[in-house]
Short mmCIF file of C-alpha atoms and ligand atoms in Angstrom, two decimals:
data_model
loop_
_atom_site.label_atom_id
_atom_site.label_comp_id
_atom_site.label_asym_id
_atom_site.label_seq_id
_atom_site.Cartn_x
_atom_site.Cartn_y
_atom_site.Cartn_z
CA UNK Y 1 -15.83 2.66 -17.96
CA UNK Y 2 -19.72 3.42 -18.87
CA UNK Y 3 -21.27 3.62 -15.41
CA UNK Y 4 -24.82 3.47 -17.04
CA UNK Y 5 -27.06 0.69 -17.07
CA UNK Y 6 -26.65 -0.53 -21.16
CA UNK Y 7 -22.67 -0.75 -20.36
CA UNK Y 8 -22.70 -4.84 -21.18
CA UNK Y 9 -21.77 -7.78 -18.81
CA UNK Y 10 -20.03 -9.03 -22.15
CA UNK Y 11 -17.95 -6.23 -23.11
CA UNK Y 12 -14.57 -6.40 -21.42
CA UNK Y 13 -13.07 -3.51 -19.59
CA UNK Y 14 -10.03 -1.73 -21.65
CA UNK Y 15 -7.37 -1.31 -19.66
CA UNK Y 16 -4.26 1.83 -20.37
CA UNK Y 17 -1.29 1.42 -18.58
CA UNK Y 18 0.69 3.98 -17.28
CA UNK Y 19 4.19 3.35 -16.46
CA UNK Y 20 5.79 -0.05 -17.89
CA UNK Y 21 8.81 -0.80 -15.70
CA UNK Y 22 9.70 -2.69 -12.53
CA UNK Y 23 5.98 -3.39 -10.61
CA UNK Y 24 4.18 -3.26 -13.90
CA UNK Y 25 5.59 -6.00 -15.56
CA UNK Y 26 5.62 -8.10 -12.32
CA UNK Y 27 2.77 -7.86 -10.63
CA UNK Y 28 0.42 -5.80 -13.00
CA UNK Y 29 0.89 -7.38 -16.30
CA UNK Y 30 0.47 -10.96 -15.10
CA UNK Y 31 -2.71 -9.67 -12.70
CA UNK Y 32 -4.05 -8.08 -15.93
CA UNK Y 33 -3.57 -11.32 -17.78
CA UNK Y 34 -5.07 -13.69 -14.91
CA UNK Y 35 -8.55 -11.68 -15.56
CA UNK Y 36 -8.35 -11.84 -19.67
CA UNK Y 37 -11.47 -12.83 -19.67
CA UNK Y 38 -12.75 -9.48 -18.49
CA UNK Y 39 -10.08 -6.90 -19.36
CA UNK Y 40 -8.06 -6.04 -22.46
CA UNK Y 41 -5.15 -3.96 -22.06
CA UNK Y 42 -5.57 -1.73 -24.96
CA UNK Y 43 -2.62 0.45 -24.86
CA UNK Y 44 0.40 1.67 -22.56
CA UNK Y 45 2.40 4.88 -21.69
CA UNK Y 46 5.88 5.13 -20.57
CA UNK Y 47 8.35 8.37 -20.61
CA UNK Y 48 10.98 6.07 -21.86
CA UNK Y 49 10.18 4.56 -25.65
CA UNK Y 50 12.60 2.28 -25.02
CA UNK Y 51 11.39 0.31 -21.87
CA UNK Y 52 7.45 1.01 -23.27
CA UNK Y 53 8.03 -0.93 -26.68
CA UNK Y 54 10.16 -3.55 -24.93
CA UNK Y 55 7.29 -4.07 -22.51
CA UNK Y 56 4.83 -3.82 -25.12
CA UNK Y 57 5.74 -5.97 -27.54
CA UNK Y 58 6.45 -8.68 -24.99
CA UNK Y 59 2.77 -8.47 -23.92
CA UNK Y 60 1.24 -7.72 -27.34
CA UNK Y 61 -0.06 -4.45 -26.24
CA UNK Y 62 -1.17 -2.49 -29.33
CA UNK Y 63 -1.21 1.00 -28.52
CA UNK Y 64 1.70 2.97 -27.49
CA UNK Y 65 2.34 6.26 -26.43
CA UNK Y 66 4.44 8.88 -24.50
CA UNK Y 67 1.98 9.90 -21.89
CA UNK Y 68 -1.13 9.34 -20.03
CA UNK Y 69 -2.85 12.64 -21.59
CA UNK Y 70 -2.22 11.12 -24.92
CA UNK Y 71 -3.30 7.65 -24.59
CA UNK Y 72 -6.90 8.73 -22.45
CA UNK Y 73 -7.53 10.70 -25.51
CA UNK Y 74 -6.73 8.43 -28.20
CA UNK Y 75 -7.84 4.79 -26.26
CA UNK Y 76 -10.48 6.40 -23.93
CA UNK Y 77 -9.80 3.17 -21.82
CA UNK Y 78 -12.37 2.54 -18.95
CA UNK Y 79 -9.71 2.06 -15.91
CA UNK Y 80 -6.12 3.53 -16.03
CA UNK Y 81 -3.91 1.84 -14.22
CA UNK Y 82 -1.02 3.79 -12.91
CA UNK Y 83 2.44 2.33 -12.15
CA UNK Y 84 4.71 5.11 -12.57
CA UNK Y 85 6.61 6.80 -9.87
CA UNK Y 86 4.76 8.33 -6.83
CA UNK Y 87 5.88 12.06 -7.84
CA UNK Y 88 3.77 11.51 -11.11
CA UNK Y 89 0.88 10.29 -9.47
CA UNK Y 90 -1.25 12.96 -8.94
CA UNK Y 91 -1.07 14.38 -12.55
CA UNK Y 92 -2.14 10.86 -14.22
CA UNK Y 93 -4.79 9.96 -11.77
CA UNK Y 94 -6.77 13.54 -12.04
CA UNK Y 95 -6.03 13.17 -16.18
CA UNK Y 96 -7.44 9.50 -15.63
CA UNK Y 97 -10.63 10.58 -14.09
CA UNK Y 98 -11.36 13.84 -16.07
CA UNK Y 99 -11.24 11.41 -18.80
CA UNK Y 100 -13.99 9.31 -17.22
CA UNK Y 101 -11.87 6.23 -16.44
CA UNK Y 102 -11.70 4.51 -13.10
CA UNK Y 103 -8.12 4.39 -11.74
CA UNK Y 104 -6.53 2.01 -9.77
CA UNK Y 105 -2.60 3.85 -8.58
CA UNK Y 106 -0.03 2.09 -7.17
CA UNK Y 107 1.09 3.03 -3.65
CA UNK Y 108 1.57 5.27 -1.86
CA UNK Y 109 -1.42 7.11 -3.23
CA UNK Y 110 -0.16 10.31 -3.39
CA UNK Y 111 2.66 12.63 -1.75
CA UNK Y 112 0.38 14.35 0.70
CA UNK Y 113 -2.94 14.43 1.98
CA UNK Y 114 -3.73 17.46 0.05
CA UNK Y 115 -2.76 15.87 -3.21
CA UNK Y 116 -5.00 13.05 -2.01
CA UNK Y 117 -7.89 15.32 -1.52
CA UNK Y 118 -7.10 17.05 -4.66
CA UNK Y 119 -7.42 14.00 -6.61
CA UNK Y 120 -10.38 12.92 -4.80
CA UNK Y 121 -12.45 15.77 -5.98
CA UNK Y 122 -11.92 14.40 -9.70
CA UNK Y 123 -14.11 11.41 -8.56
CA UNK Y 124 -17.83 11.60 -9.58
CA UNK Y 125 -20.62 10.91 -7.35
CA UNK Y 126 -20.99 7.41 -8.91
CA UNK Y 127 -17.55 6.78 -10.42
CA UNK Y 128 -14.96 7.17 -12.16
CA UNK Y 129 -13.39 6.37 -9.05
CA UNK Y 130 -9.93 6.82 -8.04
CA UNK Y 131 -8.72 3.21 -6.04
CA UNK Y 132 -4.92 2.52 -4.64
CA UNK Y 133 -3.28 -0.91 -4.49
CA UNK Y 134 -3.13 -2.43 -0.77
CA UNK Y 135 -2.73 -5.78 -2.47
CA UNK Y 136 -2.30 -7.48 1.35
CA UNK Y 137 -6.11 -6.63 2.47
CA UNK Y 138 -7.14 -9.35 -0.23
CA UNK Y 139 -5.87 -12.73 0.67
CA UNK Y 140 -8.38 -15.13 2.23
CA UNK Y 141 -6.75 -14.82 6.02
CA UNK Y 142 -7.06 -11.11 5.86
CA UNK Y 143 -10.51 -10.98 4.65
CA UNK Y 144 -11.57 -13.72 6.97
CA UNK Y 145 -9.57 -12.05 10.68
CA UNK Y 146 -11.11 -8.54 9.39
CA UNK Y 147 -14.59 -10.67 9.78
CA UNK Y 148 -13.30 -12.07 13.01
CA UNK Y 149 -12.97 -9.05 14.32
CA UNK Y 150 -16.24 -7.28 13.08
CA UNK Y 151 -17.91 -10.43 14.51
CA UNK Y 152 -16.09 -10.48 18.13
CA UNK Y 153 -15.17 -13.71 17.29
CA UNK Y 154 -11.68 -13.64 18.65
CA UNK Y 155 -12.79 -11.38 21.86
CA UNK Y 156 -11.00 -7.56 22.42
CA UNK Y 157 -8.32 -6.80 20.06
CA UNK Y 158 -5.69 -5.45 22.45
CA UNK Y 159 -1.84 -5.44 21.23
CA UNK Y 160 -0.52 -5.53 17.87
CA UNK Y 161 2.37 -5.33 16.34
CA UNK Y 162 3.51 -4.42 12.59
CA UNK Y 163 6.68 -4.90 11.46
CA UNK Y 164 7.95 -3.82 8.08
CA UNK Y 165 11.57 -5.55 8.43
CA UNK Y 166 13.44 -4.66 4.52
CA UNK Y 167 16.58 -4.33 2.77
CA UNK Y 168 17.10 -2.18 0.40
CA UNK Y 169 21.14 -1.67 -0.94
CA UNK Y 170 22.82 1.30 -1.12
CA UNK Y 171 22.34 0.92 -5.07
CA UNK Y 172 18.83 0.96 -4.59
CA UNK Y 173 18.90 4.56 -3.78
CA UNK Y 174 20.71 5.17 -6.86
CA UNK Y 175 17.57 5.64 -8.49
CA UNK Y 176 17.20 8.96 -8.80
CA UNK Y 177 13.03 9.46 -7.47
CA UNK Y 178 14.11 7.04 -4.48
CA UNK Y 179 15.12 8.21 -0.54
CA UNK Y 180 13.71 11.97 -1.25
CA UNK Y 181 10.93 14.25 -0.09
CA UNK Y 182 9.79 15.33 -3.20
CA UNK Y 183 9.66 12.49 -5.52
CA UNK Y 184 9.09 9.28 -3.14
CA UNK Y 185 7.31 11.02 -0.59
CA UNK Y 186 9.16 9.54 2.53
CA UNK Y 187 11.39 6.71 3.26
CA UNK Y 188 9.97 2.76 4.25
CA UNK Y 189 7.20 4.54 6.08
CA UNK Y 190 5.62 5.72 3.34
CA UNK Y 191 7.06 3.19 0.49
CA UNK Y 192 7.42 -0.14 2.27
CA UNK Y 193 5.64 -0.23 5.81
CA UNK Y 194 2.69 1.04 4.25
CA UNK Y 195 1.35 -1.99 2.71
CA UNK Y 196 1.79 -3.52 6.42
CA UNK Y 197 0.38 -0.41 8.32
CA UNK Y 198 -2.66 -0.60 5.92
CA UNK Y 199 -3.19 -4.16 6.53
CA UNK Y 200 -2.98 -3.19 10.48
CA UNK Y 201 -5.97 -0.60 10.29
CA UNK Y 202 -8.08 -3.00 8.27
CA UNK Y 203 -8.14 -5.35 10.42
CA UNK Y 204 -8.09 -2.99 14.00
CA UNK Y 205 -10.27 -0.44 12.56
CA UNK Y 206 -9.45 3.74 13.12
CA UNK Y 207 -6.21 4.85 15.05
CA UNK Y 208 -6.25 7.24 17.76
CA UNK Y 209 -2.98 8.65 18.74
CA UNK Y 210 0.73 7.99 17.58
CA UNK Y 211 3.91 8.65 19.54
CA UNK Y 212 6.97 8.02 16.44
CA UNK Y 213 10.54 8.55 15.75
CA UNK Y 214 12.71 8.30 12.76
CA UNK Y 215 16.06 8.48 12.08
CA UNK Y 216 18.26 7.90 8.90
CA UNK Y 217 21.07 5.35 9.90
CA UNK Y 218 22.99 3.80 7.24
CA UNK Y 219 21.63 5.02 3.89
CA UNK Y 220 22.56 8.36 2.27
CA UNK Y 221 19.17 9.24 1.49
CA UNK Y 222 16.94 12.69 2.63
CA UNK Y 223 14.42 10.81 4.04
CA UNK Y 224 14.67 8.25 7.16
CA UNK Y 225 16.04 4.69 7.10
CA UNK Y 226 13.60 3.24 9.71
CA UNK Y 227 11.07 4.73 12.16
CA UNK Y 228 9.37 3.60 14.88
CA UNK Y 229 5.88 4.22 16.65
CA UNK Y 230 3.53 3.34 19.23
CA UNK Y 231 0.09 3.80 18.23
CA UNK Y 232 -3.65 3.53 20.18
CA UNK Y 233 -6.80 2.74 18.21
CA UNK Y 234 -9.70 4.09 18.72
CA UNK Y 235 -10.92 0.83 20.43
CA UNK Y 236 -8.40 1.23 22.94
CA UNK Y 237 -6.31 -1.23 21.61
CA UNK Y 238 -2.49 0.07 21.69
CA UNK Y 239 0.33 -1.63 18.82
CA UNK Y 240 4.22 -0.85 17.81
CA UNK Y 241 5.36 -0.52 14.51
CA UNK Y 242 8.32 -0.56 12.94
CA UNK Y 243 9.25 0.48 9.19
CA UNK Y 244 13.07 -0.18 8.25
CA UNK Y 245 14.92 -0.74 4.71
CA UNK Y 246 18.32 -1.75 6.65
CA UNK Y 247 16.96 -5.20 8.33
CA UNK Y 248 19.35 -8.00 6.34
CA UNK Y 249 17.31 -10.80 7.55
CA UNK Y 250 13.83 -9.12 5.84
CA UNK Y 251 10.42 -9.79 7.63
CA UNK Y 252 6.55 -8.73 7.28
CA UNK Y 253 5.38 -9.61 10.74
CA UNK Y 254 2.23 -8.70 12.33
CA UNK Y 255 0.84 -9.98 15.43
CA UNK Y 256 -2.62 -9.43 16.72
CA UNK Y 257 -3.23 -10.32 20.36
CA UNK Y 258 -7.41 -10.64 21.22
CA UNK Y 259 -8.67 -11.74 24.95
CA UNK Y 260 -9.07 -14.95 23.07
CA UNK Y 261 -6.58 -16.01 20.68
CA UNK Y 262 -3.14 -14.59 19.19
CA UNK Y 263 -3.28 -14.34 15.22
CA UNK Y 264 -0.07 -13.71 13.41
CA UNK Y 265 0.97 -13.63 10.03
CA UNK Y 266 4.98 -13.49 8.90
CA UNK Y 267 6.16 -13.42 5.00
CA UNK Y 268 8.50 -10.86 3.29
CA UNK Y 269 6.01 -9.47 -0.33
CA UNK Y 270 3.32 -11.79 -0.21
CA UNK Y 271 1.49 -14.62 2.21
CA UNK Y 272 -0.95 -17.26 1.60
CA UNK Y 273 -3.00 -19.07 4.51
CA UNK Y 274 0.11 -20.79 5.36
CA UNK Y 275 2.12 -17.82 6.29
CA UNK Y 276 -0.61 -17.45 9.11
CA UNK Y 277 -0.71 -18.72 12.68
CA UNK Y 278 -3.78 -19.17 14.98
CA UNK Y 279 -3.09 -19.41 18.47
CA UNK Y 280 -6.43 -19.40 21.35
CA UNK Y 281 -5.62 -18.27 24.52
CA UNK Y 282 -5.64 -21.23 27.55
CA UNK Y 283 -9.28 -20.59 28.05
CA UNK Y 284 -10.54 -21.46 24.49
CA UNK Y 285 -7.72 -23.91 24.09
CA UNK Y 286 -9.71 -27.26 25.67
CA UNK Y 287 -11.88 -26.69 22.36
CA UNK Y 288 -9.63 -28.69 20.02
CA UNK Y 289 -11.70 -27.42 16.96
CA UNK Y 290 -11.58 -24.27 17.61
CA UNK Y 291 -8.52 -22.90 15.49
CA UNK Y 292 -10.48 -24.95 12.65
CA UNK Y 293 -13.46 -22.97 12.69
CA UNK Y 294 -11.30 -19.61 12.64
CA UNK Y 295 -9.26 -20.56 9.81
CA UNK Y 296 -10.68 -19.65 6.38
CA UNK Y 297 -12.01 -22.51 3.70
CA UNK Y 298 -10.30 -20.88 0.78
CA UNK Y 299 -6.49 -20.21 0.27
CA UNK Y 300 -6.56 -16.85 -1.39
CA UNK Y 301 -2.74 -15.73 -1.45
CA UNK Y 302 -2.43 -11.74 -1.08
CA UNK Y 303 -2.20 -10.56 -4.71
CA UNK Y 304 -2.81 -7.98 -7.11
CA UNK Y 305 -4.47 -10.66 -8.95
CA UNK Y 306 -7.15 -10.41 -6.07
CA UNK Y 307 -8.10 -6.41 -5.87
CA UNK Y 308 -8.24 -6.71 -9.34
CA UNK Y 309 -10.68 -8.82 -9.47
CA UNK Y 310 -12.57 -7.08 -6.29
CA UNK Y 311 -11.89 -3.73 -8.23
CA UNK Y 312 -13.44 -5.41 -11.67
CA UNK Y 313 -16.36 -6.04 -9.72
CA UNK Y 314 -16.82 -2.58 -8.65
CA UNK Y 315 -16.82 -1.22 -11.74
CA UNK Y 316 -19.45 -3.52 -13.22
CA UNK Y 317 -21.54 -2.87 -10.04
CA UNK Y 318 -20.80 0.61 -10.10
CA UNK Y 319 -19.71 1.37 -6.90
CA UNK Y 320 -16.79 2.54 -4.76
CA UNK Y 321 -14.27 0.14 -4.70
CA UNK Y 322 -12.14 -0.69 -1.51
CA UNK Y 323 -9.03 1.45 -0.86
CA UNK Y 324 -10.33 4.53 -2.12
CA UNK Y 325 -11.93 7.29 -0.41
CA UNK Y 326 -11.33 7.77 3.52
CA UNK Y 327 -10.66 4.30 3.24
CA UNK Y 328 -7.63 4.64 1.45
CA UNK Y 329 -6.93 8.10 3.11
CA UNK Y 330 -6.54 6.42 6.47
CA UNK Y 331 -3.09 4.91 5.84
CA UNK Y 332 -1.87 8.45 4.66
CA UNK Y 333 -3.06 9.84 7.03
CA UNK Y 334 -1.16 7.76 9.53
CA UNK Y 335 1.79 8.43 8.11
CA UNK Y 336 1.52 12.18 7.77
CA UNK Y 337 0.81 12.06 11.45
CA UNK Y 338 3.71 9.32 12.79
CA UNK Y 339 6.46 12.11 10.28
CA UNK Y 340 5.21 15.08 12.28
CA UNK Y 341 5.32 13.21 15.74
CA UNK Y 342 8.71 12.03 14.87
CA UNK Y 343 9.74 15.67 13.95
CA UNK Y 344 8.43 17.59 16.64
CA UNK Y 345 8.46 14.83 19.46
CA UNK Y 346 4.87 15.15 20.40
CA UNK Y 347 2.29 12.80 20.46
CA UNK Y 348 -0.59 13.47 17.23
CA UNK Y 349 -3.81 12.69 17.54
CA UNK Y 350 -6.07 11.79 14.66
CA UNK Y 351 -8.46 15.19 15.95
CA UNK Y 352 -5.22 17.05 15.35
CA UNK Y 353 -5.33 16.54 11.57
CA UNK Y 354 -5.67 19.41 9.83
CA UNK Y 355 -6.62 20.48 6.27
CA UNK Y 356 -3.90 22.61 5.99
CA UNK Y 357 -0.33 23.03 7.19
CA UNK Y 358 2.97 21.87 6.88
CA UNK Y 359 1.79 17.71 7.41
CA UNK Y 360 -1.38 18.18 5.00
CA UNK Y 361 0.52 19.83 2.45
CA UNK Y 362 3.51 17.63 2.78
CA UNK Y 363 4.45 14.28 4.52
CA UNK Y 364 7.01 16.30 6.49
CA UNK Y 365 8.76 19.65 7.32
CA UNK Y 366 11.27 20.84 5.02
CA UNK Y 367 12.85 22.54 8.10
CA UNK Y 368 13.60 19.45 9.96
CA UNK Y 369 16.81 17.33 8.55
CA UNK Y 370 17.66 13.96 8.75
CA UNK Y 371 21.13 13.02 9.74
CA UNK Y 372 22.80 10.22 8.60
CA UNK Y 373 23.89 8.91 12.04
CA UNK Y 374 26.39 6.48 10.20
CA UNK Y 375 29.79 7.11 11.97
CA UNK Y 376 31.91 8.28 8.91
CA UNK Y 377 35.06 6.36 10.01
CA UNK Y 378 36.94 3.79 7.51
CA UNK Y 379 37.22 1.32 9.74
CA UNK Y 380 33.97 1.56 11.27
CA UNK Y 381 32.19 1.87 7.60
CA UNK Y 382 34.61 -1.42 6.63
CA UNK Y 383 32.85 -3.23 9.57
CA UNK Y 384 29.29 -2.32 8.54
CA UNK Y 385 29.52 -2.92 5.00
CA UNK Y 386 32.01 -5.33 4.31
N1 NAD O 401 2.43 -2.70 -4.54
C1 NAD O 401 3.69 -3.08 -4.42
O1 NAD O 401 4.00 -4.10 -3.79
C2 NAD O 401 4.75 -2.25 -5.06
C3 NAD O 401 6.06 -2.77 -5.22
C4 NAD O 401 7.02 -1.99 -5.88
C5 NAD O 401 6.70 -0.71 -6.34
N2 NAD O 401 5.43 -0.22 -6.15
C6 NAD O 401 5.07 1.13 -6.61
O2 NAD O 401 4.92 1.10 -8.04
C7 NAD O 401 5.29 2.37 -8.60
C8 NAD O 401 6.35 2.16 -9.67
O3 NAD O 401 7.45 1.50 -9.10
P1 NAD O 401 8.49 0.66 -10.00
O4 NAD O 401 9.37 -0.04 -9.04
O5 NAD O 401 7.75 -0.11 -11.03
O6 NAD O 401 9.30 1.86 -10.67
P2 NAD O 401 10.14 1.83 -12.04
O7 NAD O 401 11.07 2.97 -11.96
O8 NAD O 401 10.69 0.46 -12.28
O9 NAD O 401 9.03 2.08 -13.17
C9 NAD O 401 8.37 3.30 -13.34
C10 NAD O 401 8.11 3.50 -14.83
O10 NAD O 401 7.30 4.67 -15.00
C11 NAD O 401 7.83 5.42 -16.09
N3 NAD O 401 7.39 6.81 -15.90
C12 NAD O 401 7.92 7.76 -15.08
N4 NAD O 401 7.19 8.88 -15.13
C13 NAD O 401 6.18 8.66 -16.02
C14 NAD O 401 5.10 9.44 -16.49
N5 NAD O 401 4.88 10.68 -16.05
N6 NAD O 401 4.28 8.88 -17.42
C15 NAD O 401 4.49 7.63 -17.88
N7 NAD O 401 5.50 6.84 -17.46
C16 NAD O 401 6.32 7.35 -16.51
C17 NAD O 401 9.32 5.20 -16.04
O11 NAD O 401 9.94 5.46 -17.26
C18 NAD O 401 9.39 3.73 -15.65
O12 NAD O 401 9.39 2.85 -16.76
C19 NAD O 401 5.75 3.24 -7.42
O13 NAD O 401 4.68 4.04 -6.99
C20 NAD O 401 6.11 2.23 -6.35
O14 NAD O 401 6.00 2.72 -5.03
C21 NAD O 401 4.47 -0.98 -5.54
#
């Protein structure tokens, strides 16, 4: 996109897609086509012809081609946005920027913090900037607890929990980038309790310290199955988090205790306000109105439909969207640090955090190995999985 001045409040923003398969056709596609006023998706990119002219044609998206390199040069579109696997993350977002377009990348950003801070210094000082989906910051409760808490509205925060409850199958992991190191990055830490874990330090601000284990318990994949972790926040506040892909009866549950009220949400891959539960504490509790006035107006479901349109008006403003920069490091950086407490059994504080070594470079060390703790026996196997 033209970050100058004559770029017109008329024009739309063309859009490239990168990657045409499971989350783009889902969630992207339909988000793109909810803001059609505003955004034309010019052209798309997929490795596979196949699945890109399937896609395309289905959308009536004009240009096609094999890669992101070719499609910036031919389309020069004025956001990319990237839905391919994380391993090829890195390389389209940097080719996205040095292209001049603004970039919104699915999760997880990237495989390390490095990468991250690779990419970052692509960015210019007033765009193209590079911006990461956290689609659950956007719905109306969110935005309106984050207030809440900005505001001391709701007292102390002081517990939390964050629970990233999945399934995945075993034929999930047939697919060959998922359950390993070097192409997803990490297991439902840093592909499916991250959207939760984001959410968490949105609305309870900087973490402090995290104490974490993680094990690999029933699928055969390199990375771990679930982990676990106690965390402190820099306001003193402490939580407990859980990420697992093995939970049948799935769950997205956090819970936000304040001195004056209990705020939880619950939903599996999306909430609206209904999903949401306001509870004061005794002492606020004679005040019958009071969950009324803490409740927002609006019922804005969590949606990519939503950063879009925050990200949209960004770009026309110009400035840093949310969920880039250290604000979309700080998830990442979470996670890098809950992998190396859960491999070396120490506590990590966020003043540990290096710019270098094995947990910068990497979400975790190659040295340490994840056992399948499965027990191997028929019977036993029968039982679990019949
Ligand atoms: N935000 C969410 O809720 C959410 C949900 C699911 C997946 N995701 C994320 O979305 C991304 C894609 O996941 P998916 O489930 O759609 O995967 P997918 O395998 O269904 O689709 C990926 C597509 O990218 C294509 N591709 C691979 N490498 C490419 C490259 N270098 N250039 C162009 N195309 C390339 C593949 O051919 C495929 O069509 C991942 O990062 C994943 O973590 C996010």
């Amino acid at each position: 996109m033209s970050t100058s001045a004559e770029s017109t409040s008329h024009a739309k923003i063309r859009v490239g897609l990168i990657g045409t398969g499971g989350i783009a056709v889902y969630k992207h596609l339909p988000a793109l086509k909810a803001h059609q006023d505003r955004v034309e998706v010019v052209a798309a990119a997929d490795v596979s012809a196949d699945r890109l002219n399937t896609v395309a044609d289905e959308w009536q998206i004009p240009g096609r081609y094999p890669d992101a390199e070719s499609l910036l040069a031919a389309e020069k579109p004025d956001l990319l946005v990237v839905c391919t696997p994380p391993v090829a993350h890195r390389d389209v977002v940097i080719a996205g920027l040095q292209a001049g377009a603004w970039v919104w990348c699915e999760k997880p950003p990237m495989l390390s913090l490095a990468e991250y801070d690779e990419v970052a210094g692509y960015e210019g000082a007033a765009g193209p900037y590079a911006s990461y989906v956290f689609q659950h910051r956007f719905g109306s409760a969110a935005q309106r607890l984050r207030r809440h808490v900005q505001e001391g509205t709701l007292g102390r925060p002081l517990v939390s929990v964050c629970h990233t409850l999945w399934f995945r199958t075993h034929e999930y992991y047939e697919v060959p980038w998922r359950g390993k190191w070097e192409t997803e990055g990490g297991g439902p830490t840093m592909g499916h309790g991250i959207h939760q874990m984001d959410l968490l330090f949105e609305i309870l601000g900087d973490w402090s310290e995290v104490t974490a284990r993680a094990e690999v318990l029933d699928r055969d994949v390199e990375t771990e199955d679930v982990s676990l972790a106690m965390v402190k926040f820099a306001s003193g506040a402490v939580g407990s988090v859980i990420n697992s892909v093995i939970s049948p009866r799935e769950s997205s549950y956090l819970r936000f205790d304040f001195t004056d009220a209990t705020v939880e949400v619950e939903h599996v891959y999306g909430y609206d306000n209904t999903s949401w539960r306001w509870t004061p504490a005794p002492h606020r509790a004679e005040d019958t109105q009071v969950v009324e006035r803490w409740v927002p107006e609006e019922n804005i479901p969590s949606s990519h439909i939503q950063q879009l349109g925050e990200l949209l008006d960004s770009m026309e403003r110009g400035q840093r969207p949310r969920a880039s920069g250290d604000d979309g490091r700080r998830v990442l950086e979470f996670i890098a640090a809950l992998y190396e407490s859960a491999e070396t059994g120490r506590t990590v504080t966020r003043h540990d955090l290096a710019r270098q070594g094995t947990y910068y470079t990497g979400m975790h060390n190659p040295a340490h190995v994840y056992r399948l703790q499965r027990p191997t026996s028929p019977a036993v196997q029968g039982a679990t999985h019949g």
